[in-house]
C-alpha cells in the first residue's frame, strides 16, 4: 500500500492534491488519505489556514472555490506530514526546496520515492543544477519530475490537459506516479529522461521572452512561430549538450512543445517582454516587473542570464543565437528588433549541432 | 548557370518570385532573369495582367503594393516560359498541377529540377498521393518541396520567417534551392525527407480544425496546447506509417511545429471550426464555409475525411484518436466537446506507436 504526502499547498500544489486524492480513493494500491503539508498562515479572520482547509475541504487562500477531496488532510507540521508516506510530491517555490530537504533528512521512510513538480531549477556557471538531483542528494531517495502545459486553475476546473513524468531508472515507480496523477481530463505519460523533462520547464521561459518581443513588435504569427521553433531547437540542443542522455522525443511531449506553446501564448514572461518591446527597450525589465508583477521576478530573464553564463563559460555562444539575443536584449545591449536579426550563419550552426 | 521559372503567380507565387529575384541578381551562378508563368487575365480596366506586371513590376491583382524585382518577367505562354529554365518552381493551386504537367511533358529541358510549393496533396484510400511525386512521374524530373510557416503577405513585407526544403537524394540540388530562396529575413533549411515535409503541409490543416473546436469551446491555452501536441504526434505517426523513411526530426522544422503553430493560431480552418463549435455543431461546415469563406472549401475537413478513409481502410483508427475525432465531429457524428474526450487508452497507443 502506497501512502502519499504533498509537500506544498500553493495554487499548483492544491490542484496536485486534488488530482491525487481523486485517484487514491479509487485505486486499491494507495491509502485513501493524502496528507498535504501546509506552511501555516493566519487568515484575515484570525483562523489558521490548515484548520479552514480541513473544515471546508478547500484551500481558500490559494485555490478558492475548488473542493480538494475529503481525503486530503492539511498538516502544518512538515516532519509529521511525511512520517508515514512513501510517495513524496514536492511542489513548493524552488527557493524553499533546500531548506525543506534539510529539515526532512533522516525523517522520511527508507522506501520513499520522490517526484518534483517544481519548475525553475537554476542554471549555474558549471551547468544546470536540477531540483530532482538536489532532492536525491539531500534525502538519498530516487526522484522523478512531473512537468507539462499545466495552468493550475484550468486543471482545477477539469479542463483537458496533459503532463509528462520524467524518470531515471525506476520504471515501476514512474508507472505508479502516472497512475497517481492520471485522470480522464489529465493525461500523463512517462519518459525515461528526467533531465530533459526538467530542463524544458525552465528553458521555455527564456523562449517566452523572445515570443513577447515578437508580439510587442507586432511581427505577426509567422515570425512568432519561427522564433518559438528556433527556441524549441535551442532548448533541445542545450539540454543535450549538458546531458548527453537527453532524448529528442522528450521535446514532443507535453513538457516540451505543449508547455512552450502555452507559455508563449499567455503567461507573464511573454506579457512583460511584449511591454518591453513596445517601449522600445526604454523602460527596463526591473521597472516593468515592478509595475506589472507586484514584486514577482521574471523567471525568463533570469534563465536567459544563467544560460548565457553557461554559454560564455563553455564557448557555446555562437551555437545559441536566440538565447544569446534574449539576454543581450533584456540587458539593453541590443534593441528588441534584434530578436529577428539573429545571424543566419548561426542559425545554420544550431541546425547542424542539434542534428548530431 | 541556372535559369529559374516560377510556374504560378498567385499570392504565394508572386512572393516566391520576389524572394528568388532578389537572389538571382546577387548570385553569380544564376541568370538574373526570373520568368513567371501567369495565367492571363483581363483586369477591370481592360489591360492584361502580364502587361501590367511587366510595366509596373507589381502583381496588382494578387500582391498589390509589392515590387517583385525588375528581373521578374511575366509570361502568359506556359511552354515559352519554361523552355530555357532548368529550375522549375511549381506554385499553382493543387487542382491545376496535373493539367499543367501534361502540357509541359516533353517541353522542358532534360537537366531541369523541380520544386513544389503547393500545399494540399490528396490522401487517397491507398495512402497519400504526393504532388512532388506526381510532378516527377509526369515530367520525369527530380522534384523537391518547400513548405513552412509561410503567410505570403507577411513574407512580402519582409518579416522574419523560415521554411523547409524537403529533398530525396540530390543534396546539391537541395542546396541550390536553399541558396535561391534564402534571404536575411527568410531562412531556409534542407532536410532529406520529401514525404515528411510535404505531409506536414497537408495534415496540419486537420489539426487546425481540432484547435478551432477548442477555441470555440473556450477551453483555454492549456487544452489547446495539448490538442496541438497530440495533433503533431499523430501527423508524425501517420507520416511514418505511410512512409517509413520519414524522420522525426522533420517535425521540429519550420514545415512541422512552426507551420502547425501558425495554422492553429490564425487561418481559416481554425476560424470556421471555432464557429462550428460555438454553434454546438448545429450549423454544418458546408453552411459556415459558404457564409464565411465566399465559396472556398476548408482543406482541413477534407483532409480529415481523406485521412479517415486511409485509417479505416488499413485498420488504424484506434491509433489516431484525434484525427478520428476531427472527422466524427465535422460530419456531425460526435459533438464538438468530444475533441477533449479522446480516449485515454488510445492516447497511450499513439504514444507507443510513435515511439517505435
XYZ file of C-alpha atoms in Angstrom, chain B:
356
model
C 24.405 28.933 -64.946
C 20.956 28.158 -63.583
C 17.807 29.682 -65.004
C 14.613 29.812 -62.988
C 10.953 29.818 -63.983
C 8.145 30.211 -61.474
C 5.019 28.374 -62.627
C 2.165 30.230 -60.995
C 1.612 33.843 -59.981
C -0.943 33.945 -57.189
C -0.247 35.484 -53.800
C 2.400 32.942 -52.702
C 3.787 32.534 -56.238
C 4.400 36.259 -56.502
C 6.171 36.350 -53.133
C 8.289 33.355 -54.210
C 9.248 35.223 -57.399
C 10.257 38.247 -55.317
C 12.459 36.145 -52.992
C 14.061 34.344 -55.922
C 14.608 37.511 -57.987
C 16.459 39.170 -55.107
C 18.910 36.256 -55.125
C 19.412 35.687 -58.858
C 20.685 39.266 -59.298
C 23.001 38.817 -56.337
C 24.457 35.370 -57.062
C 26.744 34.620 -59.999
C 25.590 31.065 -60.576
C 22.068 32.133 -61.581
C 20.769 34.041 -64.609
C 19.332 37.320 -63.403
C 16.041 36.939 -65.228
C 13.266 35.039 -63.450
C 10.421 34.088 -65.708
C 6.976 33.805 -64.106
C 4.190 31.996 -65.882
C 0.973 33.959 -65.388
C -2.474 32.574 -66.162
C -3.573 35.514 -68.297
C -6.464 37.621 -67.013
C -8.078 40.849 -68.184
C -8.106 43.460 -65.447
C -11.210 45.658 -64.884
C -9.538 48.492 -66.827
C -9.139 46.201 -69.840
C -5.372 45.726 -69.527
C -3.761 42.285 -69.490
C -2.342 41.165 -66.134
C 1.029 40.187 -67.681
C 1.378 43.597 -69.329
C 0.724 45.380 -66.056
C 3.171 43.157 -64.158
C 5.885 43.786 -66.748
C 5.163 47.507 -66.821
C 4.772 48.207 -63.100
C 6.816 45.311 -61.681
C 3.882 44.525 -59.429
C 1.271 41.772 -59.413
C -1.514 44.290 -58.942
C -4.149 41.596 -58.595
C -2.568 39.067 -56.195
C 0.174 41.001 -54.403
C -0.612 44.710 -54.756
C 1.850 47.240 -53.378
C 4.908 44.983 -53.522
C 7.677 45.329 -56.130
C 8.701 41.933 -57.450
C 12.125 42.953 -58.722
C 12.868 44.290 -62.186
C 14.280 40.946 -63.287
C 10.899 39.209 -62.965
C 9.303 38.754 -66.401
C 5.644 37.725 -66.596
C 4.891 35.356 -69.454
C 1.378 34.150 -70.369
C 2.717 31.286 -72.521
C 3.452 28.273 -70.312
C 5.667 26.405 -72.788
C 7.616 29.517 -73.703
C 8.062 30.391 -70.010
C 9.833 27.121 -69.204
C 11.778 26.455 -72.381
C 15.138 27.842 -71.180
C 14.764 27.020 -67.492
C 16.464 24.249 -65.583
C 14.943 25.177 -62.219
C 11.151 24.956 -62.167
C 9.196 26.287 -59.201
C 5.636 24.919 -59.024
C 3.258 27.164 -57.110
C -0.226 26.828 -58.613
C -3.492 25.760 -56.948
C -3.151 21.990 -56.485
C -6.055 21.054 -58.746
C -4.197 22.524 -61.765
C -0.907 20.650 -61.354
C -1.883 17.592 -63.329
C -3.121 19.614 -66.327
C -0.020 21.817 -66.288
C 2.292 18.805 -66.197
C 0.501 17.295 -69.179
C 1.075 20.478 -71.154
C 4.730 20.576 -70.112
C 5.604 16.938 -70.817
C 8.366 16.795 -73.422
C 8.689 20.610 -73.470
C 11.173 21.101 -70.646
C 14.961 20.909 -70.519
C 16.454 17.484 -69.885
C 18.509 18.807 -66.960
C 15.565 20.506 -65.231
C 14.975 20.141 -61.485
C 11.606 20.886 -59.895
C 10.404 22.157 -56.525
C 6.802 22.214 -55.369
C 5.484 24.925 -53.032
C 1.975 23.522 -53.344
C 0.235 22.559 -50.126
C -2.813 20.344 -50.224
C -1.796 16.998 -51.661
C -4.616 14.480 -51.584
C -4.773 11.500 -49.281
C -6.336 8.677 -51.260
C -7.706 5.404 -49.907
C -4.471 3.613 -50.709
C -2.445 6.329 -48.995
C -1.123 9.855 -49.522
C -0.667 10.952 -53.111
C 2.208 13.435 -53.127
C 2.310 16.362 -55.559
C 6.102 16.134 -55.806
C 5.648 12.551 -56.875
C 3.038 13.496 -59.462
C 5.454 16.039 -60.974
C 8.290 13.501 -61.010
C 6.126 10.895 -62.691
C 4.604 13.171 -65.308
C 7.753 15.091 -66.235
C 10.490 12.613 -65.372
C 12.354 15.171 -63.255
C 13.588 15.138 -59.686
C 11.224 17.211 -57.523
C 11.840 18.690 -54.059
C 9.322 20.587 -51.933
C 9.395 23.824 -49.929
C 6.978 24.165 -47.008
C 6.861 26.125 -43.776
C 5.127 28.713 -41.650
C 4.657 30.970 -44.637
C 1.900 33.565 -44.616
C 2.643 35.124 -48.010
C 1.777 38.711 -47.120
C 3.992 38.696 -44.036
C 6.963 37.458 -46.079
C 6.197 40.034 -48.766
C 6.610 42.662 -46.045
C 9.994 41.103 -45.238
C 9.028 39.970 -41.749
C 11.323 37.265 -40.430
C 10.223 33.769 -41.352
C 11.539 30.281 -42.075
C 10.898 27.434 -44.493
C 11.991 23.858 -45.058
C 13.171 22.281 -48.298
C 12.497 18.543 -48.426
C 14.553 16.559 -50.936
C 15.033 12.938 -51.852
C 18.576 12.149 -52.989
C 20.014 15.140 -54.780
C 21.698 17.106 -51.987
C 23.409 19.554 -54.352
C 20.082 20.423 -55.981
C 18.610 20.961 -52.497
C 21.480 23.276 -51.580
C 20.821 25.239 -54.764
C 17.138 25.641 -53.837
C 18.172 26.856 -50.394
C 20.509 29.413 -51.993
C 17.744 30.534 -54.333
C 15.147 31.157 -51.603
C 17.231 32.232 -48.582
C 17.310 35.890 -47.632
C 18.230 37.599 -44.338
C 14.517 37.587 -43.407
C 13.636 34.177 -44.920
C 15.715 31.374 -43.511
C 15.582 28.078 -45.387
C 16.874 24.690 -44.247
C 17.084 21.488 -46.294
C 16.164 18.052 -44.929
C 16.360 14.750 -46.767
C 12.696 13.838 -46.318
C 10.445 14.977 -49.134
C 7.427 12.954 -47.950
C 7.681 14.138 -44.334
C 7.904 17.785 -45.368
C 5.058 17.543 -47.866
C 2.760 15.624 -45.489
C 3.223 18.274 -42.788
C 1.786 20.873 -45.152
C -1.468 18.928 -45.528
C -2.025 17.172 -42.208
C -1.665 20.354 -40.133
C -4.992 21.563 -41.541
C -6.837 18.688 -39.861
C -5.163 19.590 -36.551
C -6.188 23.235 -37.032
C -9.826 22.079 -37.128
C -9.318 20.460 -33.712
C -7.647 23.639 -32.400
C -10.632 25.663 -33.659
C -13.039 23.414 -31.747
C -11.050 24.032 -28.547
C -11.180 27.790 -29.151
C -14.919 27.684 -29.829
C -15.488 25.745 -26.607
C -13.328 28.302 -24.746
C -11.229 25.572 -23.138
C -8.155 27.770 -22.688
C -4.484 27.710 -23.662
C -3.624 24.544 -21.782
C -6.113 22.397 -23.611
C -5.294 23.978 -26.941
C -1.585 23.291 -26.498
C -2.376 19.668 -25.555
C -4.550 19.184 -28.640
C -1.886 20.749 -30.907
C 0.751 18.462 -29.401
C -1.357 15.330 -29.860
C -2.034 16.501 -33.407
C 1.676 16.924 -34.102
C 2.342 13.400 -32.824
C -0.447 11.953 -34.968
C 0.937 13.806 -38.019
C 4.306 12.225 -37.302
C 2.940 8.738 -36.648
C 0.706 8.808 -39.742
C 3.547 10.016 -41.958
C 5.916 7.348 -40.654
C 3.356 4.571 -41.065
C 2.738 5.642 -44.674
C 6.418 6.276 -45.484
C 8.891 4.501 -43.180
C 11.667 6.814 -44.433
C 10.031 9.852 -42.768
C 12.183 11.306 -39.978
C 11.024 12.532 -36.559
C 13.399 15.480 -36.796
C 11.463 16.873 -39.784
C 8.629 17.749 -37.394
C 10.943 20.126 -35.498
C 11.496 22.084 -38.730
C 9.533 25.082 -39.949
C 7.275 22.802 -42.017
C 6.351 20.897 -38.853
C 5.907 22.552 -35.490
C 6.157 26.168 -36.738
C 3.612 25.808 -39.549
C 1.306 23.961 -37.142
C 1.522 26.827 -34.630
C 0.777 29.476 -37.273
C -2.130 27.488 -38.689
C -3.666 26.783 -35.275
C -3.365 30.441 -34.206
C -4.726 32.074 -37.342
C -6.036 30.740 -40.616
C -9.442 29.841 -41.946
C -9.539 26.206 -40.818
C -9.238 27.291 -37.196
C -11.724 30.101 -37.691
C -14.560 28.085 -39.212
C -14.080 25.227 -36.718
C -14.295 27.799 -33.915
C -17.654 28.986 -35.309
C -18.815 25.380 -35.699
C -18.138 24.651 -32.011
C -19.739 27.917 -30.865
C -22.892 26.858 -32.698
C -22.769 23.492 -30.911
C -22.399 21.696 -34.227
C -25.932 22.786 -35.186
C -24.859 24.618 -38.334
C -22.982 22.410 -40.787
C -19.489 23.078 -42.069
C -20.943 23.497 -45.571
C -23.217 26.245 -44.312
C -20.487 28.029 -42.328
C -17.998 27.744 -45.193
C -20.493 29.285 -47.603
C -21.087 32.150 -45.182
C -17.516 32.757 -44.017
C -15.302 31.801 -46.972
C -17.135 33.006 -50.092
C -17.186 29.627 -51.780
C -13.734 28.373 -50.789
C -13.697 24.878 -49.260
C -11.978 24.056 -45.998
C -8.861 21.998 -46.569
C -8.842 20.616 -43.016
C -12.277 18.994 -43.093
C -11.442 17.405 -46.444
C -8.060 16.186 -45.197
C -9.649 14.682 -42.060
C -12.085 12.822 -44.306
C -9.306 11.556 -46.573
C -7.144 10.523 -43.616
C -10.151 8.752 -42.095
C -10.514 6.686 -45.257
C -6.893 5.571 -45.059
C -7.255 4.768 -41.350
C -10.392 2.667 -41.719
C -9.007 1.041 -44.834
C -5.862 -0.055 -43.012
C -7.401 -0.731 -39.583
C -5.513 2.137 -37.935
C -8.417 4.149 -36.472
C -7.580 3.327 -32.819
C -4.059 4.680 -33.260
C -5.318 8.147 -34.286
C -7.908 9.320 -31.743
C -7.507 12.987 -32.670
C -7.770 12.589 -36.446
C -10.729 10.238 -35.899
C -12.471 12.696 -33.568
C -11.987 15.600 -36.014
C -13.701 13.595 -38.740
C -16.501 12.356 -36.477
C -17.191 15.860 -35.175
C -17.015 17.628 -38.524
C -19.520 15.169 -40.004
C -21.890 15.624 -37.071
C -21.488 12.140 -35.606
C -19.993 13.487 -32.362
C -20.476 16.842 -30.598
C -17.576 19.369 -30.660
C -16.861 18.663 -26.965
C -15.729 15.153 -27.976
C -12.427 16.694 -29.093
C -11.238 16.714 -25.463
C -12.660 13.314 -24.612
C -10.432 11.350 -26.904
C -9.941 8.038 -25.246
C -7.115 7.774 -22.727
C -6.302 4.232 -23.778
C -5.985 5.388 -27.377
C -3.707 8.242 -26.436
C -1.351 5.791 -24.852
C -1.493 3.837 -28.092
C -0.325 6.899 -30.072
C 2.479 7.276 -27.587
C 3.665 3.711 -28.005
C 3.336 3.536 -31.767
C 5.021 6.868 -32.377
C 7.972 5.972 -30.196
C 8.691 2.822 -32.216
